[in-house]
XYZ file of C-alpha atoms in Angstrom:
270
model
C 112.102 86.745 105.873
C 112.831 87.144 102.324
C 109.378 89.533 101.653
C 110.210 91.758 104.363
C 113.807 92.029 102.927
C 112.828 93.033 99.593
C 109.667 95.069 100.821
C 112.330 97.051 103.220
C 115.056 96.924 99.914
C 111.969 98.478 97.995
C 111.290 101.369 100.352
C 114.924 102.082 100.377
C 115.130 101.861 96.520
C 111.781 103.618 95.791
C 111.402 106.424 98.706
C 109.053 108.933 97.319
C 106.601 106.423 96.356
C 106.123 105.724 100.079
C 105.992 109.220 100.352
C 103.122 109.916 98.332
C 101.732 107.068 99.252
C 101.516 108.099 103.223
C 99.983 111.126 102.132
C 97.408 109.218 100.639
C 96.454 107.141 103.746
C 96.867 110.498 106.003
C 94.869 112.805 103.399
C 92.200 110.090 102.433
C 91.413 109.012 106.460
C 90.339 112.233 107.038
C 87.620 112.481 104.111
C 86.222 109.346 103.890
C 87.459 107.406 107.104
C 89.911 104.777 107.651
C 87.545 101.654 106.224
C 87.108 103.211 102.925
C 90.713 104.116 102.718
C 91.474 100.293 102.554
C 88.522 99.675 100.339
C 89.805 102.222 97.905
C 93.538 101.294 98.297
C 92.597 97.389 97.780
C 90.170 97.070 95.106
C 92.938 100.286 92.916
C 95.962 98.111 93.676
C 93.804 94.449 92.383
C 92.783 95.916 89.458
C 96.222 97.467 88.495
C 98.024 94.769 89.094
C 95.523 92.061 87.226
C 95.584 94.511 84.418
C 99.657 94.902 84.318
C 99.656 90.976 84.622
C 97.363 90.711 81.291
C 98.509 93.384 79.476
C 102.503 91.777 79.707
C 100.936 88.823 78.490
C 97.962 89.447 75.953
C 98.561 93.593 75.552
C 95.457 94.247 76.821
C 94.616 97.104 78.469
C 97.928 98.925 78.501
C 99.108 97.890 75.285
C 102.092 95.319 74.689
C 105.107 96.443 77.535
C 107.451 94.369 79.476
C 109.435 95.052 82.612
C 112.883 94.362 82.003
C 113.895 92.609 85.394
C 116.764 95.084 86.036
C 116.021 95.179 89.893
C 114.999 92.030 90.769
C 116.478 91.113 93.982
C 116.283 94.873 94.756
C 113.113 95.627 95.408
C 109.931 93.614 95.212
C 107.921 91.861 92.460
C 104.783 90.197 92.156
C 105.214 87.697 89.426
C 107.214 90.204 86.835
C 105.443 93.154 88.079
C 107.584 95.578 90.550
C 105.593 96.291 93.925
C 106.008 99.901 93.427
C 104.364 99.864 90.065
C 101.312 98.745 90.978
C 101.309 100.502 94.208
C 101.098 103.841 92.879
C 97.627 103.305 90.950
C 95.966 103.613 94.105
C 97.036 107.372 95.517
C 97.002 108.611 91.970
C 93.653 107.772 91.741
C 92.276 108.829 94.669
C 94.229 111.907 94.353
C 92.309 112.575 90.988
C 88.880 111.736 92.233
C 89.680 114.722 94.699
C 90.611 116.965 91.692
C 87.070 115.790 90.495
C 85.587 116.329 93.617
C 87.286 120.001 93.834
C 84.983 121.229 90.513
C 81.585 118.832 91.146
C 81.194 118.704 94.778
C 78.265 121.557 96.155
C 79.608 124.730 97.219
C 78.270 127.926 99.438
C 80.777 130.763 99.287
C 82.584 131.719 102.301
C 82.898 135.457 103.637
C 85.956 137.179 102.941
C 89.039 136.715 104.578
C 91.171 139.388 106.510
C 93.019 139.711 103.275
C 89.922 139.942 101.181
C 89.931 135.708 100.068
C 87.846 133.366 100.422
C 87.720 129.976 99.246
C 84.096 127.998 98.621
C 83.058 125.443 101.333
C 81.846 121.840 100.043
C 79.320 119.398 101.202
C 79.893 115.801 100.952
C 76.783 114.811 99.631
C 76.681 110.945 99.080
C 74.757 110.796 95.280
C 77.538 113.468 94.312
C 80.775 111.916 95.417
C 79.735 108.641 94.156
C 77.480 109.908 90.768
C 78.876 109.329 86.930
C 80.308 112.867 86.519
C 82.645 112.198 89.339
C 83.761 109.271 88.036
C 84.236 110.029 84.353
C 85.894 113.760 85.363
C 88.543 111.515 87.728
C 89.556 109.054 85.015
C 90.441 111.800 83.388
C 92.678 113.139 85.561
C 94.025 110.119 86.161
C 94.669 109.544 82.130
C 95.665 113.176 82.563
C 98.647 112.536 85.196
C 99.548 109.285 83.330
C 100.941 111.465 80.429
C 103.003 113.387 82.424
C 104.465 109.974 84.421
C 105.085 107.633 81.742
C 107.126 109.674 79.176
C 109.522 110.105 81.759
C 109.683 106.917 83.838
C 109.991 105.693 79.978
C 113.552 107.492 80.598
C 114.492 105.959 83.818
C 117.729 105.248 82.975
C 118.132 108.938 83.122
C 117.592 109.550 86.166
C 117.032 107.285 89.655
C 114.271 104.908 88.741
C 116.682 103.144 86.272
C 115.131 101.442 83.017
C 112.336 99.640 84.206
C 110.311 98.553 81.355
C 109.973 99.259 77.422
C 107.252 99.213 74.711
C 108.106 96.855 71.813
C 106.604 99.388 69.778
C 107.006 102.731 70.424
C 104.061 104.853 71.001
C 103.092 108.421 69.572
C 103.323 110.618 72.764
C 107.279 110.814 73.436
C 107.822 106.886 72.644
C 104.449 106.171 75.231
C 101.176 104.057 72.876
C 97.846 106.141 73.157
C 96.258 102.474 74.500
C 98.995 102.978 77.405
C 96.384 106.105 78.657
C 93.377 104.125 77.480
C 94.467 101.441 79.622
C 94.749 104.047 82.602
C 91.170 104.710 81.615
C 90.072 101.481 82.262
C 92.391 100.649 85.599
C 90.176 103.829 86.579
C 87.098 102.955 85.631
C 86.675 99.719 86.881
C 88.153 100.661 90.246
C 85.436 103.387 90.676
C 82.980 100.937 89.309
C 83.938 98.559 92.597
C 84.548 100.921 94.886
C 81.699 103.203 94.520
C 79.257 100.588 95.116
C 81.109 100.226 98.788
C 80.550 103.589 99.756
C 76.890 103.770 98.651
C 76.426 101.180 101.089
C 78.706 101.610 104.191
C 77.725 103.523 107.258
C 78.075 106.699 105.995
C 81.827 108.867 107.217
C 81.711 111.247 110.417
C 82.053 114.106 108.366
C 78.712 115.870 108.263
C 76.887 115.998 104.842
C 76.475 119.500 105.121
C 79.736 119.722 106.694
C 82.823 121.569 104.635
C 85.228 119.298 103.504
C 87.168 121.884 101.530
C 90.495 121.039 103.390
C 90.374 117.167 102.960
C 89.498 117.454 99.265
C 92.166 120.088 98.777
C 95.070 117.778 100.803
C 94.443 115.376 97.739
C 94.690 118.206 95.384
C 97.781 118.758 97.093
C 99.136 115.280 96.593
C 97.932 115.376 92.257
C 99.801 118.367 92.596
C 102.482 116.724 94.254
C 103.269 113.702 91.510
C 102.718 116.551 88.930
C 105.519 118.849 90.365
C 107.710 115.796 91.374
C 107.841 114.284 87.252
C 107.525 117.703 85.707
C 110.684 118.505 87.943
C 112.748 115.360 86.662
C 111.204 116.130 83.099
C 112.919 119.141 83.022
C 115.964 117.856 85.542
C 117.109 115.179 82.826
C 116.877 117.737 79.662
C 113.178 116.719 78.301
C 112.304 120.008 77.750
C 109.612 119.679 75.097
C 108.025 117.162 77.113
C 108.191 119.671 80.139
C 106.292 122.576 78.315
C 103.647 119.757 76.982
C 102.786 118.812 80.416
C 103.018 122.538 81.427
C 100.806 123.602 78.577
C 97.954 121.017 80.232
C 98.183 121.922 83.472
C 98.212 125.569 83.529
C 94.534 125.751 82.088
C 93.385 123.512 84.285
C 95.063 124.992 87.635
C 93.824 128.390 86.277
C 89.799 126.505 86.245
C 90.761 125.040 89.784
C 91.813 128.190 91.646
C 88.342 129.906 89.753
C 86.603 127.259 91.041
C 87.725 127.537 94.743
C 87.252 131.458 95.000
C 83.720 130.631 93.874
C 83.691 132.097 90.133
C 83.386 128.984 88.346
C 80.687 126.475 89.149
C 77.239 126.915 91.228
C 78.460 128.185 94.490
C 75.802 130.202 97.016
């Protein structure tokens, strides 16, 4: 009784985690079915958590950090870890493999639209969505988000998260260690690395191969874009300006690439 207490005292503390996180299930059921969803939402939350667990106790991957304990008996932990923490991992990586998927998957371009746009359609082919160039473009992402989250959920006492955790040594980027993204790097990595495997060898989804799949990718867009919007928002909300504009300078470029990419001018589209 206890777990569901704190796991109902957690959804109540930490609401728009759940948020994003039911977008994940409802976005990533529709691209790559419902048993793949759990595969990819298991193995993501494992590793994350196995790596937090080491890296409060040896500094490795993350770098040396500690949770300070502030909500315990509000909201759930595993060991020291808060649920919530580790939770995340999994929609913001499978929200950046769809980013990666956006710019790698193949594309034919569509006929114009009433209003003179179109956006490319994209197969689903299984050596692309599962090849190295997906995987290395969506841990980068995924570093990429992580330096727009942390620097601000650094500053939790700030705003509504409340001071979680701390870095005995301050890092570089806005108080946050560079081996703090490396060790997002890895979580990625060796998530994709189990993951990947899985899909190779499942049945393969009901989505057609030469299907489009242009919506589902794009819902996970949506949800990167999402968490992005959501921390830039408190970034600026709590008076971290500088820190706003960094994360704005990153993302513009890229968003800039993205739309290219989905009107069919960047890329091989047909």
């Amino acid at each position: 009784m206890e777990f569901f207490s704190l796991l109902l005292k957690t959804i109540a503390l930490r609401p728009y985690v759940f948020v994003f996180l039911t977008a994940f299930l409802f976005s990533a059921a529709r691209l790559i079915g419902w048993r793949r969803t759990w595969y990819f939402m298991g193995i993501t939350w494992l590793v994350a958590l196995l790596c937090e667990f080491s890296s409060t106790r040896t500094g490795i991957p993350f770098g040396w950090y500690y949770y300070t304990g502030s909500t315990v008996g509000q909201e759930l932990y595993i060991a020291d870890i808060p649920f919530m923490d580790s939770l995340s991992f999994p929609f913001l990586l499978y929200a950046s493999y769809c980013m990666a998927l956006a710019f790698l998957l193949p594309a034919t371009r569509t006929l114009s639209t009433v209003s003179g746009i179109g956006i490319i359609r994209m197969q689903f082919p299984l050596a692309t969505r599962t090849g190295w160039p997906v995987i290395l473009l969506t841990v980068l992402f995924f570093s990429f988000v992580d330096m727009i989250i942390d620097p601000v959920a650094l500053r939790g006492e700030h705003w509504f998260l409340g001071q979680i955790y701390y870095y005995p040594d301050p890092g570089t980027h806005f108080g946050v260690p560079v081996a703090n993204y490396i060790g997002w790097a890895i979580v990625g990595l060796l998530s994709l690395r189990a993951y990947l495997p899985l899909d190779r060898r499942l049945l393969q989804t009901c989505l057609s191969p030469d299907g489009s799949v242009t919506g589902h990718v794009l819902l996970g867009c949506g949800l990167y874009y999402g968490v992005l919007i959501f921390n830039l928002t408190v970034t600026f909300w709590i008076g971290e300006s500088l820190l706003g504009m960094t994360g704005l300078l990153i993302y513009l470029p890229l968003t800039v690439l993205l739309a290219l990419r989905l009107l069919g001018h960047l890329g091989s589209s047909e």
